CSV table of C-alpha atoms in Angstrom, one decimal:
chain,number,residue,atom,x,y,z
A,1,UNK,CA,172.7,160.7,121.5
A,2,UNK,CA,171.9,163.2,124.3
A,3,UNK,CA,172.6,166.0,121.9
A,4,UNK,CA,170.3,164.4,119.3
A,5,UNK,CA,167.4,164.3,121.8
A,6,UNK,CA,168.1,167.8,123.0
A,7,UNK,CA,167.9,169.2,119.5
A,8,UNK,CA,164.8,167.3,118.5
A,9,UNK,CA,163.0,167.3,121.8
A,10,UNK,CA,160.1,169.5,120.7
A,11,UNK,CA,159.6,167.3,117.6
A,12,UNK,CA,159.5,164.2,119.6
A,13,UNK,CA,157.0,165.7,122.0
A,14,UNK,CA,154.7,166.9,119.2
A,15,UNK,CA,154.8,163.6,117.3
A,16,UNK,CA,154.2,161.6,120.5
A,17,UNK,CA,151.4,163.9,121.4
A,18,UNK,CA,149.8,163.3,118.0
A,19,UNK,CA,150.0,159.5,118.4
A,20,UNK,CA,148.6,159.8,121.9
A,21,UNK,CA,145.7,161.8,120.7
A,22,UNK,CA,144.9,159.2,118.0
A,23,UNK,CA,145.2,156.4,120.5
A,24,UNK,CA,143.0,158.1,123.1
A,25,UNK,CA,140.4,158.8,120.4
A,26,UNK,CA,140.4,155.1,119.5
A,27,UNK,CA,140.0,154.3,123.2
A,28,UNK,CA,137.2,156.9,123.6
A,29,UNK,CA,135.3,155.4,120.6
A,30,UNK,CA,135.7,151.9,122.0
A,31,UNK,CA,134.6,152.8,125.5
A,32,UNK,CA,131.7,154.7,124.1
A,33,UNK,CA,130.6,151.8,122.1
A,34,UNK,CA,131.1,149.4,125.0
A,35,UNK,CA,129.2,151.6,127.5
A,36,UNK,CA,126.2,152.0,125.3
A,37,UNK,CA,125.7,148.2,124.8
A,38,UNK,CA,126.6,146.2,121.8
A,39,UNK,CA,129.0,147.4,119.2
A,40,UNK,CA,127.0,146.0,116.4
A,41,UNK,CA,124.1,148.2,115.4
A,42,UNK,CA,120.5,147.1,115.1
A,43,UNK,CA,118.9,149.6,112.8
A,44,UNK,CA,119.6,151.3,109.6
A,45,UNK,CA,119.0,155.0,109.3
A,46,UNK,CA,118.6,156.4,105.8
A,47,UNK,CA,118.8,160.2,105.2
A,48,UNK,CA,118.1,161.8,101.9
A,49,UNK,CA,119.0,165.4,101.2
A,50,UNK,CA,119.4,166.1,104.9
A,51,UNK,CA,116.0,164.8,105.8
A,52,UNK,CA,115.3,161.5,107.6
A,53,UNK,CA,114.0,159.0,105.0
A,54,UNK,CA,113.4,156.1,107.2
A,55,UNK,CA,114.7,153.7,109.9
A,56,UNK,CA,114.8,150.0,109.1
A,57,UNK,CA,115.7,146.9,111.2
A,58,UNK,CA,119.2,145.6,110.3
A,59,UNK,CA,118.0,141.9,110.7
A,60,UNK,CA,115.5,142.3,108.0
A,61,UNK,CA,115.7,141.4,104.3
A,62,UNK,CA,114.6,144.2,102.1
A,63,UNK,CA,115.5,146.5,99.3
A,64,UNK,CA,114.8,150.2,99.8
A,65,UNK,CA,114.5,152.5,96.9
A,66,UNK,CA,115.5,156.1,97.7
A,67,UNK,CA,114.7,158.7,95.1
A,68,UNK,CA,115.4,162.4,95.6
A,69,UNK,CA,115.6,165.3,93.2
A,70,UNK,CA,119.4,164.5,93.0
A,71,UNK,CA,119.2,160.9,92.0
A,72,UNK,CA,118.2,157.3,92.8
A,73,UNK,CA,119.9,154.7,95.1
A,74,UNK,CA,118.9,151.2,96.0
A,75,UNK,CA,119.8,150.2,99.6
A,76,UNK,CA,119.8,146.5,100.3
A,77,UNK,CA,119.6,145.0,103.8
A,78,UNK,CA,120.3,141.3,104.2
A,79,UNK,CA,122.1,139.0,106.7
A,80,UNK,CA,122.6,141.7,109.3
A,81,UNK,CA,124.4,144.0,106.9
A,82,UNK,CA,123.5,146.9,104.7
A,83,UNK,CA,124.9,148.1,101.4
A,84,UNK,CA,124.0,150.3,98.4
A,85,UNK,CA,123.2,147.9,95.7
A,86,UNK,CA,122.9,150.3,92.8
A,87,UNK,CA,122.9,154.0,92.2
A,88,UNK,CA,122.8,156.4,89.3
A,89,UNK,CA,125.5,158.7,90.6
A,90,UNK,CA,128.7,159.3,88.6
A,91,UNK,CA,131.4,157.9,90.8
A,92,UNK,CA,129.5,155.0,92.5
A,93,UNK,CA,131.6,155.4,95.7
A,94,UNK,CA,128.5,154.5,97.7
A,95,UNK,CA,128.2,151.1,95.8
A,96,UNK,CA,131.9,150.5,96.2
A,97,UNK,CA,131.8,151.3,99.9
A,98,UNK,CA,130.7,147.7,100.5
A,99,UNK,CA,128.7,146.4,103.5
A,100,UNK,CA,128.3,148.1,106.8
A,101,UNK,CA,127.1,146.4,110.0
A,102,UNK,CA,128.7,148.1,113.0
A,103,UNK,CA,127.3,151.0,114.9
A,104,UNK,CA,128.4,154.3,113.6
A,105,UNK,CA,129.5,153.0,110.2
A,106,UNK,CA,127.9,154.8,107.3
A,107,UNK,CA,127.7,154.9,103.5
A,108,UNK,CA,127.4,158.3,101.9
A,109,UNK,CA,126.5,159.1,98.3
A,110,UNK,CA,127.4,162.7,97.9
A,111,UNK,CA,126.0,163.4,94.4
A,112,UNK,CA,122.6,162.1,95.5
A,113,UNK,CA,122.8,163.5,99.0
A,114,UNK,CA,122.2,160.1,100.5
A,115,UNK,CA,123.4,158.9,103.9
A,116,UNK,CA,123.0,155.4,105.3
A,117,UNK,CA,124.0,154.9,108.8
A,118,UNK,CA,123.9,152.0,111.3
A,119,UNK,CA,122.5,153.0,114.7
A,120,UNK,CA,121.9,151.2,117.9
A,121,UNK,CA,118.8,150.2,119.8
A,122,UNK,CA,116.7,153.1,121.1
A,123,UNK,CA,118.7,155.6,119.1
A,124,UNK,CA,117.2,157.8,116.4
A,125,UNK,CA,118.3,160.9,114.8
A,126,UNK,CA,121.7,162.5,115.0
A,127,UNK,CA,121.4,163.9,118.5
A,128,UNK,CA,122.1,160.5,120.0
A,129,UNK,CA,125.6,160.5,118.5
A,130,UNK,CA,128.2,162.4,120.5
A,131,UNK,CA,131.7,161.1,120.4
B,1,UNK,CA,164.4,183.9,105.7
B,2,UNK,CA,165.0,186.8,103.4
B,3,UNK,CA,162.1,187.5,101.2
B,4,UNK,CA,163.1,187.5,97.6
B,5,UNK,CA,161.2,189.4,94.8
B,6,UNK,CA,158.1,187.8,93.3
B,7,UNK,CA,159.9,187.6,89.9
B,8,UNK,CA,162.4,185.0,91.2
B,9,UNK,CA,159.9,183.2,93.4
B,10,UNK,CA,157.3,182.8,90.6
B,11,UNK,CA,159.0,179.9,88.8
B,12,UNK,CA,159.3,177.9,92.0
B,13,UNK,CA,155.6,178.7,92.9
B,14,UNK,CA,154.6,177.4,89.5
B,15,UNK,CA,156.7,174.2,89.8
B,16,UNK,CA,155.4,173.5,93.3
B,17,UNK,CA,151.8,174.0,92.1
B,18,UNK,CA,152.3,171.7,89.1
B,19,UNK,CA,153.9,169.1,91.4
B,20,UNK,CA,150.9,169.5,93.8
B,21,UNK,CA,148.4,168.9,91.0
B,22,UNK,CA,150.2,165.8,89.8
B,23,UNK,CA,150.1,164.4,93.4
B,24,UNK,CA,146.4,165.4,93.6
B,25,UNK,CA,145.7,163.4,90.5
B,26,UNK,CA,147.6,160.4,91.8
B,27,UNK,CA,145.7,160.7,95.0
B,28,UNK,CA,142.3,160.9,93.3
B,29,UNK,CA,143.0,157.3,92.1
B,30,UNK,CA,143.5,156.0,95.6
B,31,UNK,CA,140.2,155.5,97.4
B,32,UNK,CA,140.1,155.8,101.2
B,33,UNK,CA,137.7,153.6,103.2
B,34,UNK,CA,135.7,156.6,104.5
B,35,UNK,CA,132.2,157.0,103.2
B,36,UNK,CA,132.7,160.6,102.3
B,37,UNK,CA,133.9,161.1,98.7
B,38,UNK,CA,136.6,163.7,98.5
B,39,UNK,CA,138.3,162.8,101.7
B,40,UNK,CA,141.9,162.2,100.7
B,41,UNK,CA,145.3,161.2,102.1
B,42,UNK,CA,146.9,164.6,101.6
B,43,UNK,CA,149.8,163.6,99.4
B,44,UNK,CA,149.5,167.0,97.7
B,45,UNK,CA,150.5,168.6,101.0
B,46,UNK,CA,154.2,167.9,100.2
B,47,UNK,CA,154.6,170.9,97.8
B,48,UNK,CA,152.7,173.1,100.3
B,49,UNK,CA,155.2,172.0,103.0
B,50,UNK,CA,158.1,172.7,100.7
B,51,UNK,CA,156.5,176.0,99.8
B,52,UNK,CA,156.4,177.1,103.5
B,53,UNK,CA,160.1,176.4,104.0
B,54,UNK,CA,161.4,177.5,100.7
B,55,UNK,CA,159.2,180.5,99.8
B,56,UNK,CA,157.3,181.5,103.0
B,57,UNK,CA,153.8,181.1,104.4
B,58,UNK,CA,152.0,183.5,102.1
B,59,UNK,CA,153.2,181.6,99.0
B,60,UNK,CA,152.4,178.3,100.6
B,61,UNK,CA,148.8,179.5,101.2
B,62,UNK,CA,148.6,180.5,97.6
B,63,UNK,CA,149.8,177.0,96.5
B,64,UNK,CA,147.3,175.3,98.9
B,65,UNK,CA,144.4,177.5,97.7
B,66,UNK,CA,145.1,177.1,94.0
B,67,UNK,CA,145.8,173.4,94.4
B,68,UNK,CA,142.4,172.9,96.0
B,69,UNK,CA,140.6,174.9,93.4
B,70,UNK,CA,142.4,173.5,90.3
B,71,UNK,CA,142.4,169.8,91.4
B,72,UNK,CA,138.7,169.9,92.3
B,73,UNK,CA,137.8,171.4,88.9
B,74,UNK,CA,140.2,169.1,87.0
B,75,UNK,CA,139.8,165.7,88.8
B,76,UNK,CA,136.7,166.2,90.9
B,77,UNK,CA,133.5,168.1,91.2
B,78,UNK,CA,132.1,171.1,92.9
B,79,UNK,CA,131.3,169.1,96.1
B,80,UNK,CA,135.0,168.0,96.3
B,81,UNK,CA,136.0,171.6,96.3
B,82,UNK,CA,134.6,172.1,99.8
B,83,UNK,CA,136.7,169.1,101.2
B,84,UNK,CA,139.8,170.1,99.3
B,85,UNK,CA,139.7,173.7,100.4
B,86,UNK,CA,138.9,172.8,104.0
B,87,UNK,CA,141.7,170.2,104.1
B,88,UNK,CA,144.3,172.3,102.3
B,89,UNK,CA,143.7,175.6,104.1
B,90,UNK,CA,143.4,174.1,107.6
B,91,UNK,CA,146.5,172.0,107.0
B,92,UNK,CA,148.4,174.9,105.6
B,93,UNK,CA,147.4,177.1,108.6
B,94,UNK,CA,148.6,174.4,111.0
B,95,UNK,CA,151.9,174.0,109.2
B,96,UNK,CA,152.5,177.7,109.1
B,97,UNK,CA,151.9,178.0,112.8
B,98,UNK,CA,154.2,175.1,113.5
B,99,UNK,CA,156.8,176.6,111.2
B,100,UNK,CA,156.5,180.0,112.9
B,101,UNK,CA,157.6,178.4,116.3
B,102,UNK,CA,161.0,177.8,114.6
B,103,UNK,CA,161.4,174.9,117.0
B,104,UNK,CA,160.0,172.1,114.8
B,105,UNK,CA,161.7,170.4,111.9
B,106,UNK,CA,160.1,169.7,108.5
B,107,UNK,CA,159.1,166.1,109.6
B,108,UNK,CA,157.0,167.3,112.5
B,109,UNK,CA,155.5,170.2,110.7
B,110,UNK,CA,154.4,167.7,108.0
B,111,UNK,CA,152.9,165.4,110.6
B,112,UNK,CA,150.8,168.2,112.0
B,113,UNK,CA,149.8,169.2,108.4
B,114,UNK,CA,148.7,165.6,107.7
B,115,UNK,CA,146.5,165.5,110.8
B,116,UNK,CA,144.9,168.8,110.2
B,117,UNK,CA,144.3,168.1,106.5
B,118,UNK,CA,142.2,165.1,107.4
B,119,UNK,CA,140.6,166.9,110.3
B,120,UNK,CA,139.6,169.7,108.0
B,121,UNK,CA,138.1,167.3,105.5
B,122,UNK,CA,136.2,165.4,108.1
B,123,UNK,CA,134.8,168.6,109.6
B,124,UNK,CA,133.8,169.8,106.1
B,125,UNK,CA,132.1,166.4,105.5
B,126,UNK,CA,130.3,166.6,108.8
B,127,UNK,CA,129.0,170.1,108.0
B,128,UNK,CA,128.1,169.3,104.5
B,129,UNK,CA,126.4,165.9,105.1
B,130,UNK,CA,124.9,167.1,108.4
B,131,UNK,CA,126.0,163.8,109.8
B,132,UNK,CA,127.7,163.7,113.2
B,133,UNK,CA,128.1,159.9,112.7
B,134,UNK,CA,131.1,160.6,110.6
B,135,UNK,CA,133.0,161.3,113.9
B,136,UNK,CA,133.3,157.5,113.9
B,137,UNK,CA,136.1,157.8,111.4
B,138,UNK,CA,138.0,160.5,113.4
B,139,UNK,CA,140.6,158.1,115.0
B,140,UNK,CA,141.3,156.4,111.8
B,141,UNK,CA,141.7,159.6,109.9
B,142,UNK,CA,144.0,161.2,112.5
B,143,UNK,CA,146.2,158.1,112.5
B,144,UNK,CA,146.2,158.1,108.7
B,145,UNK,CA,147.1,161.8,108.8
B,146,UNK,CA,150.1,161.2,111.2
B,147,UNK,CA,151.4,158.4,109.0
B,148,UNK,CA,151.1,160.1,105.7
B,149,UNK,CA,152.4,163.3,107.3
B,150,UNK,CA,155.5,161.6,108.6
B,151,UNK,CA,156.1,159.8,105.3
B,152,UNK,CA,155.8,163.1,103.4
B,153,UNK,CA,157.9,164.8,106.1
B,154,UNK,CA,160.7,162.3,105.4
B,155,UNK,CA,160.5,163.2,101.7
B,156,UNK,CA,160.4,166.9,102.7
B,157,UNK,CA,163.6,166.5,104.8
B,158,UNK,CA,165.3,164.9,101.9
B,159,UNK,CA,164.1,167.2,99.2
B,160,UNK,CA,164.4,170.6,101.1
B,161,UNK,CA,168.2,170.8,101.2
B,162,UNK,CA,168.5,169.7,97.6
B,163,UNK,CA,166.0,172.3,96.3
B,164,UNK,CA,167.5,174.9,98.6
B,165,UNK,CA,170.9,174.2,97.0
B,166,UNK,CA,169.5,174.6,93.5
B,167,UNK,CA,167.7,177.8,94.4
B,168,UNK,CA,170.9,179.3,95.9
B,169,UNK,CA,172.9,178.4,92.9
B,170,UNK,CA,170.3,180.0,90.6
B,171,UNK,CA,170.4,183.1,92.7
B,172,UNK,CA,174.2,183.6,92.4
B,173,UNK,CA,174.3,183.1,88.6
């Protein structure tokens, strides 16, 4: 047994270090969310082709049509959650992404260069996120 | 490892690349819960891992590069190419470095490869989408990378001695 651990000591150290890294990243994310108030977000930030399209309240009830030169997506906000209702992209990954409601979660439609992200109170733009 | 001539390495390069493409295809059918299309588990890393140990780092890089190019054109799109290349090359670089230490076994090298594969793809997604919010998925992706890396590493540990034996037999004939 001792011989076993002697031979694979480096392997054990590396694998444990990897797991520790993952665990501490989870912890950092949790602490960051906890320290900046509620984990649930309050606003929806929509970016189209790298440009801010608009920020919408998450507690609203609306459908947002986002059209860019790449394509068209319909973003739906209802019951404190947000999802992409329909899109004209090929793979429809954005539609299948489902609902998002927690801060930091996002839906991305790569073909149409659309990004939908949940942000917290008093937070706009990307600069506020620093994990 | 003694470096054998390209003529005898070529068939194994081809086989590993073909194996890699099949895994890439299988992988393209499994969606990951990350809102960046193209971010994959990294199953196709197994042939790259075997390539490092069987043929050497240079050949492994070739497999990783060709795999990313071909799988993107065959099963994906131009956008996927960025993710595939970033993931495959970063993971291959990490595995080659781990291999070079000569202190780590296949299992561990593979775990590192898995982590860096996902890290590379996430970084590519962040750069491409210009969205720092994707860092939210970093812990999940790293954990997924460790787990797939370890699973592939177990396969690698099992496959490596067997393939090595076949290659050695082929060399003596």
